[in-house]
Coordinates of C-alpha atoms in Angstrom, one line a residue:
M1 CA -5.1 6.8 -29.4
K2 CA -4.2 10.5 -28.8
T3 CA -5.4 12.4 -25.8
V4 CA -4.6 15.9 -24.4
L5 CA -5.4 16.7 -20.8
K6 CA -5.9 20.5 -20.8
N7 CA -5.4 22.9 -17.9
C8 CA -3.6 20.7 -15.5
R9 CA -2.0 21.8 -12.3
V10 CA 0.9 19.4 -12.6
L11 CA 2.5 18.1 -9.4
G12 CA 5.6 15.9 -8.8
T13 CA 7.5 17.3 -11.8
T14 CA 9.9 20.2 -12.5
H15 CA 7.1 22.1 -14.1
D16 CA 5.7 25.2 -12.3
K17 CA 2.7 24.0 -10.3
D18 CA 1.2 27.5 -10.3
M19 CA 0.8 27.4 -14.1
L20 CA -1.7 25.3 -16.0
H21 CA -0.1 22.8 -18.4
D22 CA -1.3 20.4 -20.9
I23 CA -0.3 16.7 -21.1
Y24 CA -0.3 14.9 -24.4
V25 CA -0.7 11.1 -24.3
E26 CA -0.3 8.7 -27.2
N27 CA -0.3 4.9 -27.2
G28 CA -0.2 4.8 -23.4
I29 CA 2.9 7.0 -23.1
I30 CA 3.2 10.6 -21.9
E31 CA 4.6 12.3 -25.0
K32 CA 4.7 15.9 -24.0
I33 CA 4.0 18.2 -21.0
G34 CA 3.8 21.9 -22.0
L35 CA 1.7 25.0 -22.4
N36 CA -1.2 25.3 -24.9
L37 CA -0.5 22.0 -26.7
E38 CA -2.4 21.4 -29.9
V39 CA -2.3 17.9 -31.4
E40 CA -4.2 17.1 -34.5
G41 CA -6.7 14.3 -34.1
A42 CA -6.3 14.2 -30.3
K43 CA -9.2 14.0 -27.9
Q44 CA -9.2 16.9 -25.5
I45 CA -10.2 16.7 -21.9
D46 CA -10.3 19.9 -19.8
V47 CA -9.6 19.0 -16.2
G48 CA -10.4 22.6 -15.1
G49 CA -7.3 23.4 -13.2
H50 CA -7.4 20.5 -10.9
T51 CA -4.3 18.7 -9.6
V52 CA -2.8 16.1 -11.9
M53 CA -0.2 13.6 -10.6
S54 CA 1.2 10.2 -11.3
G55 CA -1.0 7.3 -10.4
L56 CA -0.5 5.8 -7.0
I57 CA 1.2 2.4 -6.4
D58 CA 0.1 0.2 -3.5
M59 CA 2.8 -2.0 -2.0
H60 CA 0.5 -3.8 0.5
C61 CA -2.8 -5.0 -0.7
N62 CA -4.7 -8.3 -0.2
I63 CA -6.8 -9.2 -3.3
C64 CA -8.0 -12.6 -2.0
D65 CA -8.1 -14.0 -5.6
P66 CA -7.7 -16.9 -6.1
G67 CA -9.5 -18.9 -3.4
H68 CA -11.4 -16.2 -1.5
E69 CA -13.3 -14.4 -4.2
Y70 CA -16.3 -14.0 -2.0
I71 CA -14.2 -11.6 0.1
E72 CA -12.6 -9.7 -2.8
D73 CA -11.6 -10.5 -6.3
I74 CA -9.4 -9.0 -9.0
A75 CA -12.3 -7.1 -10.6
T76 CA -13.6 -5.5 -7.4
A77 CA -10.1 -4.8 -6.0
S78 CA -9.2 -3.0 -9.3
R79 CA -12.4 -0.9 -9.2
A80 CA -11.7 0.0 -5.6
A81 CA -8.1 0.9 -6.4
L82 CA -9.3 3.0 -9.3
R83 CA -11.6 5.1 -7.1
G84 CA -8.7 5.6 -4.7
G85 CA -6.2 6.8 -7.3
F86 CA -4.2 3.6 -7.4
T87 CA -3.2 2.7 -11.0
T88 CA -0.9 -0.1 -9.8
I89 CA -1.3 -2.5 -6.9
T90 CA 0.5 -5.6 -5.7
C91 CA -1.0 -8.9 -4.7
E92 CA 0.0 -10.5 -1.4
P93 CA 0.9 -14.2 -1.8
N94 CA -1.3 -15.7 0.9
T95 CA -4.1 -16.6 -1.5
D96 CA -5.5 -20.1 -2.0
P97 CA -3.6 -21.7 -3.6
V98 CA -0.6 -19.7 -2.4
I99 CA 1.4 -17.8 -4.9
D100 CA 4.4 -20.1 -4.5
N101 CA 4.9 -21.3 -8.0
K102 CA 4.9 -20.0 -11.6
T103 CA 1.5 -21.5 -12.4
V104 CA -0.3 -19.3 -9.8
V105 CA 1.8 -16.3 -10.8
E106 CA 0.7 -16.8 -14.4
Y107 CA -2.9 -17.1 -13.3
I108 CA -2.7 -13.7 -11.5
V109 CA -1.0 -12.1 -14.5
S110 CA -3.5 -13.6 -17.0
K111 CA -6.6 -12.9 -15.0
S112 CA -5.5 -9.3 -14.2
K113 CA -5.1 -8.6 -18.0
E114 CA -8.7 -10.0 -18.5
K115 CA -10.5 -8.6 -15.4
S116 CA -8.5 -5.7 -14.0
L117 CA -8.8 -2.0 -14.9
I118 CA -5.4 -1.3 -13.5
N119 CA -1.9 -2.8 -13.3
I120 CA -1.6 -5.7 -10.8
Y121 CA 1.8 -7.2 -9.9
P122 CA 2.0 -10.3 -7.7
Y123 CA 4.5 -11.0 -4.9
G124 CA 5.8 -14.6 -4.7
S125 CA 5.7 -16.5 -1.4
M126 CA 9.2 -17.1 0.1
S127 CA 8.0 -20.6 1.2
I128 CA 5.9 -23.4 -0.2
G129 CA 2.4 -22.9 1.1
C130 CA 3.4 -19.8 3.1
R131 CA 4.4 -22.2 5.9
G132 CA 8.0 -21.0 6.4
Q133 CA 9.6 -24.4 5.9
E134 CA 10.7 -25.0 2.3
I135 CA 11.9 -22.3 -0.1
A136 CA 9.5 -21.8 -3.0
E137 CA 10.6 -21.8 -6.6
I138 CA 11.7 -18.1 -6.5
G139 CA 13.6 -18.2 -9.9
E140 CA 10.6 -19.6 -11.8
M141 CA 8.2 -17.1 -10.2
Y142 CA 10.7 -14.3 -11.0
D143 CA 10.6 -15.3 -14.7
A144 CA 6.8 -15.4 -14.5
G145 CA 6.5 -11.8 -13.3
I146 CA 6.7 -11.4 -9.5
V147 CA 8.1 -8.1 -8.3
G148 CA 9.1 -9.1 -4.7
I149 CA 9.3 -12.0 -2.3
S150 CA 7.0 -11.8 0.6
D151 CA 5.6 -13.8 3.5
G152 CA 2.3 -12.0 3.2
D153 CA 0.9 -11.5 6.6
E154 CA 2.4 -14.7 7.9
F155 CA 5.2 -14.8 10.5
T156 CA 8.5 -16.4 9.5
D157 CA 9.5 -18.1 12.7
S158 CA 12.9 -19.4 11.6
A159 CA 15.8 -16.9 11.3
A160 CA 17.8 -19.6 9.5
F161 CA 15.1 -20.1 6.9
L162 CA 14.7 -16.3 6.3
R163 CA 18.5 -15.9 6.0
N164 CA 18.6 -18.6 3.3
V165 CA 15.7 -16.9 1.5
M166 CA 17.6 -13.6 1.6
I167 CA 20.7 -15.2 0.2
Y168 CA 18.8 -16.9 -2.6
T169 CA 16.7 -13.9 -3.4
K170 CA 19.6 -11.6 -3.7
M171 CA 20.7 -13.1 -7.0
F172 CA 17.4 -12.0 -8.6
D173 CA 17.7 -8.4 -7.2
L174 CA 14.2 -8.6 -5.7
P175 CA 13.1 -7.0 -2.4
V176 CA 12.2 -9.3 0.5
L177 CA 9.1 -8.1 2.2
T178 CA 8.3 -9.2 5.8
H179 CA 5.5 -8.9 8.3
C180 CA 7.2 -8.5 11.6
E181 CA 5.4 -10.4 14.4
D182 CA 6.7 -12.8 17.0
R183 CA 3.6 -14.9 17.7
S184 CA 5.2 -16.3 20.9
L185 CA 4.8 -12.7 22.2
S186 CA 1.6 -11.6 20.5
G187 CA 0.0 -14.9 21.3
V188 CA -3.8 -14.7 21.5
G189 CA -3.7 -10.9 21.8
V190 CA -6.3 -9.0 19.8
M191 CA -5.3 -5.3 20.4
N192 CA -2.3 -3.3 21.6
E193 CA -1.2 -4.2 25.1
G194 CA -1.7 -1.4 27.5
Y195 CA -4.2 0.6 29.6
T196 CA -7.0 0.5 27.0
A197 CA -6.8 -3.3 26.6
A198 CA -6.9 -3.7 30.4
C199 CA -10.0 -1.4 30.7
L200 CA -11.8 -3.4 27.9
G201 CA -10.8 -6.7 29.3
L202 CA -9.0 -7.7 26.1
T203 CA -5.7 -9.6 25.7
G204 CA -3.0 -7.3 24.5
M205 CA -0.3 -7.7 21.8
P206 CA 2.9 -6.0 23.1
R207 CA 5.0 -3.7 20.9
E208 CA 8.0 -6.1 21.4
A209 CA 6.2 -8.6 19.2
E210 CA 6.9 -6.4 16.3
E211 CA 10.1 -4.8 17.4
V212 CA 12.1 -8.0 18.1
I213 CA 11.4 -9.3 14.6
V214 CA 12.2 -5.9 13.1
A215 CA 15.6 -6.0 14.8
R216 CA 16.2 -9.6 13.7
N217 CA 15.3 -9.0 10.1
L218 CA 17.4 -5.8 10.0
N219 CA 20.4 -7.8 11.3
L220 CA 19.9 -10.5 8.6
A221 CA 19.6 -7.9 5.9
E222 CA 22.8 -6.2 7.1
R223 CA 24.7 -9.5 6.9
T224 CA 23.3 -10.7 3.6
G225 CA 23.1 -7.4 1.8
V226 CA 19.6 -8.2 0.4
H227 CA 17.0 -5.3 0.0
L228 CA 14.7 -5.8 3.0
H229 CA 11.3 -4.1 3.0
L230 CA 9.4 -4.0 6.3
S231 CA 5.6 -4.0 6.0
H232 CA 3.1 -1.9 8.0
I233 CA 5.3 -0.5 10.7
S234 CA 3.3 0.5 13.7
T235 CA 5.5 1.3 16.8
K236 CA 7.9 3.9 18.0
G237 CA 10.6 1.4 18.7
S238 CA 10.4 0.0 15.1
V239 CA 10.8 3.5 13.6
Q240 CA 13.9 4.1 15.7
L241 CA 15.4 0.7 14.9
I242 CA 14.9 1.4 11.1
R243 CA 16.3 4.9 11.5
E244 CA 19.5 3.6 13.1
A245 CA 19.8 0.8 10.5
K246 CA 19.6 3.3 7.7
G247 CA 22.3 5.3 9.4
R248 CA 24.5 2.3 9.2
G249 CA 23.8 1.8 5.5
V250 CA 21.6 -1.3 5.9
P251 CA 19.6 -1.8 2.6
V252 CA 16.2 -1.4 4.1
T253 CA 13.0 0.4 3.2
C254 CA 9.7 0.3 5.0
E255 CA 6.0 1.3 4.9
T256 CA 3.2 2.2 7.1
C257 CA -0.5 2.7 6.5
P258 CA -2.9 5.7 7.2
H259 CA -4.6 4.0 10.2
Y260 CA -1.2 3.8 12.0
F261 CA -0.6 7.6 11.8
I262 CA -4.2 8.6 12.4
L263 CA -5.8 6.3 14.8
T264 CA -4.8 5.1 18.3
E265 CA -6.0 2.1 20.3
D266 CA -8.8 4.4 21.6
A267 CA -10.6 4.0 18.2
I268 CA -11.6 0.5 19.4
G269 CA -13.9 2.4 21.9
D270 CA -16.9 0.3 22.6
Y271 CA -15.4 -2.9 21.0
D272 CA -15.5 -1.5 17.4
T273 CA -14.3 -4.4 15.3
F274 CA -13.8 -2.2 12.3
A275 CA -10.7 -0.9 14.1
K276 CA -9.4 -4.4 14.6
V277 CA -6.2 -4.7 12.5
N278 CA -2.9 -6.5 12.6
P279 CA -0.5 -5.0 13.6
P280 CA -3.0 -3.5 16.1
L281 CA -3.6 0.2 16.5
R282 CA -1.1 1.6 19.0
A283 CA -0.8 4.5 21.5
K284 CA -0.4 8.2 20.9
E285 CA 3.4 8.1 21.2
D286 CA 3.5 5.5 18.4
V287 CA 1.3 7.6 16.2
Y288 CA 3.6 10.6 16.8
A289 CA 6.7 8.5 16.0
I290 CA 5.2 7.2 12.8
I291 CA 4.5 10.8 11.7
E292 CA 8.0 11.8 12.6
G293 CA 9.4 8.9 10.6
I294 CA 7.4 10.0 7.6
M295 CA 8.6 13.5 7.9
D296 CA 12.3 12.7 8.2
G297 CA 12.3 10.0 5.6
T298 CA 12.8 7.0 7.8
I299 CA 9.4 5.7 6.5
D300 CA 9.6 5.4 2.7
V301 CA 6.1 4.4 1.6
I302 CA 2.5 4.8 2.6
A303 CA 0.6 1.7 1.5
S304 CA -3.2 1.2 1.9
G305 CA -2.9 -2.0 3.9
H306 CA -6.1 -3.1 2.2
S307 CA -7.1 -6.3 4.0
P308 CA -10.7 -7.1 3.2
T309 CA -12.8 -9.6 5.1
N310 CA -16.4 -10.7 5.1
M311 CA -18.8 -8.5 7.0
T312 CA -20.2 -11.4 9.0
E313 CA -16.7 -12.1 10.3
K314 CA -16.4 -8.5 11.5
E315 CA -19.8 -8.3 13.2
R316 CA -18.9 -10.6 16.0
E317 CA -17.5 -10.4 19.5
F318 CA -14.2 -8.5 19.4
D319 CA -12.1 -11.5 20.6
V320 CA -13.2 -13.6 17.6
A321 CA -13.9 -11.0 15.0
A322 CA -11.6 -11.0 11.9
Y323 CA -8.7 -8.6 11.5
G324 CA -8.9 -6.4 8.4
I325 CA -9.6 -3.0 6.9
S326 CA -11.0 -1.8 3.6
A327 CA -8.5 0.9 2.6
L328 CA -8.0 1.2 -1.1
E329 CA -10.6 3.9 -1.5
T330 CA -9.5 6.1 1.5
A331 CA -5.7 5.9 1.6
L332 CA -5.0 9.0 -0.5
S333 CA -7.7 11.3 1.0
L334 CA -6.8 10.3 4.6
S335 CA -3.1 10.8 4.0
Y336 CA -3.6 14.2 2.4
T337 CA -6.0 15.4 5.1
H338 CA -4.0 14.2 8.0
L339 CA -0.4 14.8 6.7
V340 CA -0.6 17.6 4.1
E341 CA -3.5 19.7 5.4
T342 CA -1.9 19.6 8.9
G343 CA 1.4 20.8 7.5
Y344 CA 3.5 17.8 8.4
I345 CA 4.6 17.2 4.8
T346 CA 4.1 18.7 1.4
V347 CA 1.9 17.2 -1.3
E348 CA 5.0 16.5 -3.3
H349 CA 6.4 14.5 -0.5
L350 CA 3.1 12.6 -0.3
I351 CA 3.3 11.8 -4.1
R352 CA 6.8 10.4 -3.5
L353 CA 5.5 8.2 -0.6
M354 CA 2.6 6.8 -2.6
S355 CA 4.0 6.7 -6.1
A356 CA 7.6 7.5 -6.9
K357 CA 9.2 5.5 -4.0
P358 CA 7.1 2.3 -4.5
A359 CA 8.0 2.4 -8.2
E360 CA 11.7 2.6 -7.3
I361 CA 11.5 -0.2 -4.8
L362 CA 9.6 -2.5 -7.1
K363 CA 11.7 -1.5 -10.1
L364 CA 8.7 -0.3 -12.1
Y365 CA 10.9 2.2 -13.9
N366 CA 8.2 3.4 -16.4
K367 CA 5.9 4.3 -13.6
G368 CA 5.8 6.5 -10.5
S369 CA 6.4 9.9 -12.1
L370 CA 4.7 12.3 -14.4
A371 CA 7.3 12.7 -17.1
E372 CA 7.7 12.5 -20.8
G373 CA 8.4 9.0 -21.9
K374 CA 6.8 7.4 -18.9
D375 CA 3.6 5.3 -18.8
A376 CA 0.5 7.4 -18.9
D377 CA -0.8 6.3 -15.4
I378 CA -2.3 9.6 -14.3
I379 CA -4.8 10.8 -11.8
V380 CA -6.7 14.0 -11.5
V381 CA -7.6 15.0 -7.9
D382 CA -9.7 17.7 -6.3
F383 CA -7.9 18.7 -3.1
L384 CA -10.2 21.7 -2.4
E385 CA -13.6 20.3 -1.8
T386 CA -14.4 18.0 1.1
H387 CA -16.3 14.8 0.9
R388 CA -17.5 12.3 3.4
I389 CA -16.2 8.7 3.6
D390 CA -19.2 6.4 2.9
P391 CA -18.3 2.7 3.0
E392 CA -21.7 1.7 1.7
H393 CA -20.7 3.1 -1.6
F394 CA -17.2 1.4 -1.7
A395 CA -16.5 -0.5 -4.9
S396 CA -14.7 -3.1 -2.7
K397 CA -16.8 -6.0 -1.4
A398 CA -15.5 -5.0 2.1
K399 CA -17.9 -2.1 2.8
F400 CA -16.7 -1.1 6.2
S401 CA -14.2 1.4 7.6
P402 CA -13.2 2.9 11.0
F403 CA -13.2 6.2 9.2
A404 CA -16.9 6.1 8.1
A405 CA -18.5 9.6 8.0
E406 CA -15.2 11.4 8.3
E407 CA -14.8 14.5 6.1
V408 CA -11.7 14.5 4.0
R409 CA -10.1 16.2 1.0
G410 CA -8.6 14.5 -2.0
K411 CA -11.3 13.1 -4.3
V412 CA -10.2 11.4 -7.4
L413 CA -12.0 12.8 -10.4
Y414 CA -10.3 11.0 -13.3
T415 CA -8.0 8.1 -13.6
M416 CA -5.9 7.2 -16.7
V417 CA -4.2 3.8 -16.9
G418 CA -1.9 3.2 -19.8
G419 CA -3.4 6.1 -21.6
R420 CA -7.0 4.8 -21.2
L421 CA -9.3 7.3 -19.4
L422 CA -11.4 5.2 -17.0
T423 CA -13.2 7.6 -14.7

């Protein structure tokens, strides 16, 4: 099928963003970007001068399928991603059954082709059952299509075990993704440790619970030479540790999520469980440090951190309410509004954080850029008009957000995945 997107304000390329270009797509590939393109037999779509950029790639997303489809499934996650501008998402391995063998990987790949509107790539669990005891069949999962080894949102207690995983994984040239939390420190905490927790009478989770594991994992990566990717970084100390490690040449990348550079622990307010996430929302100094890390390149990726949960599990007392956030449909608009509109970074930098760099880390070489010869994963975005976040209209089954009713810019108008125009 031939399609020409007309009058595009193209971002993230060498083309002049102040001129309107056309993009010619055929058989799922970007064939040509140029001025006044005319292609015989092609369907023409006039995007009216709106911004056109490469589709976003989410490096941290919980799909919950298989095993917890009542919370989210491949079909609803893909629709939510589509609305948010994500043309590619990853699947955390802590499903039921856990993605710890090739059979489950093949299930995810097969069902994604059948039910998903977008590209879905699974991570494989580093351990059998995500229990951190026995190394999973990484080689077989690699052959079946995983793009990384992850512990999901589980904590790997044993440094010796993680070191062995790193040594083994290095032969497959896969990134090792880790959630950094020392549960002997975070314990039964439910929010950031500090003044706000004390005022609310809630048990706190200290920053050290994240930072000591960041330091440990950086040390292991430095010694083994494996590509370490640190998930959802949230503290000032973690940012500094990563910055110093990069300065020493440690093969490390990291990500954060919009709620960690926008919200503080004060968002919990009157025990608002929609703001209960793990890692927890931190203090102002941590938010400022995250933004600084984004600006200076210490932080490589902005992921959604989509972690859906059942509403009945959220609408409980704060101590026992579930962690989680519905984020696929808000990540782009929140990031643009709070980072680009405020002047912290350029929109080109934002595209790199949410598309080009994830593609590089996951070795999705045909994605992550708007260029001739690349996959036609393309989004058209209106960055001029504001819209209000309305969780009731989310495509995700998790229809809640701590950002409900906030006015933002960055509405996705059209999404093309593999040359197919879907919205």
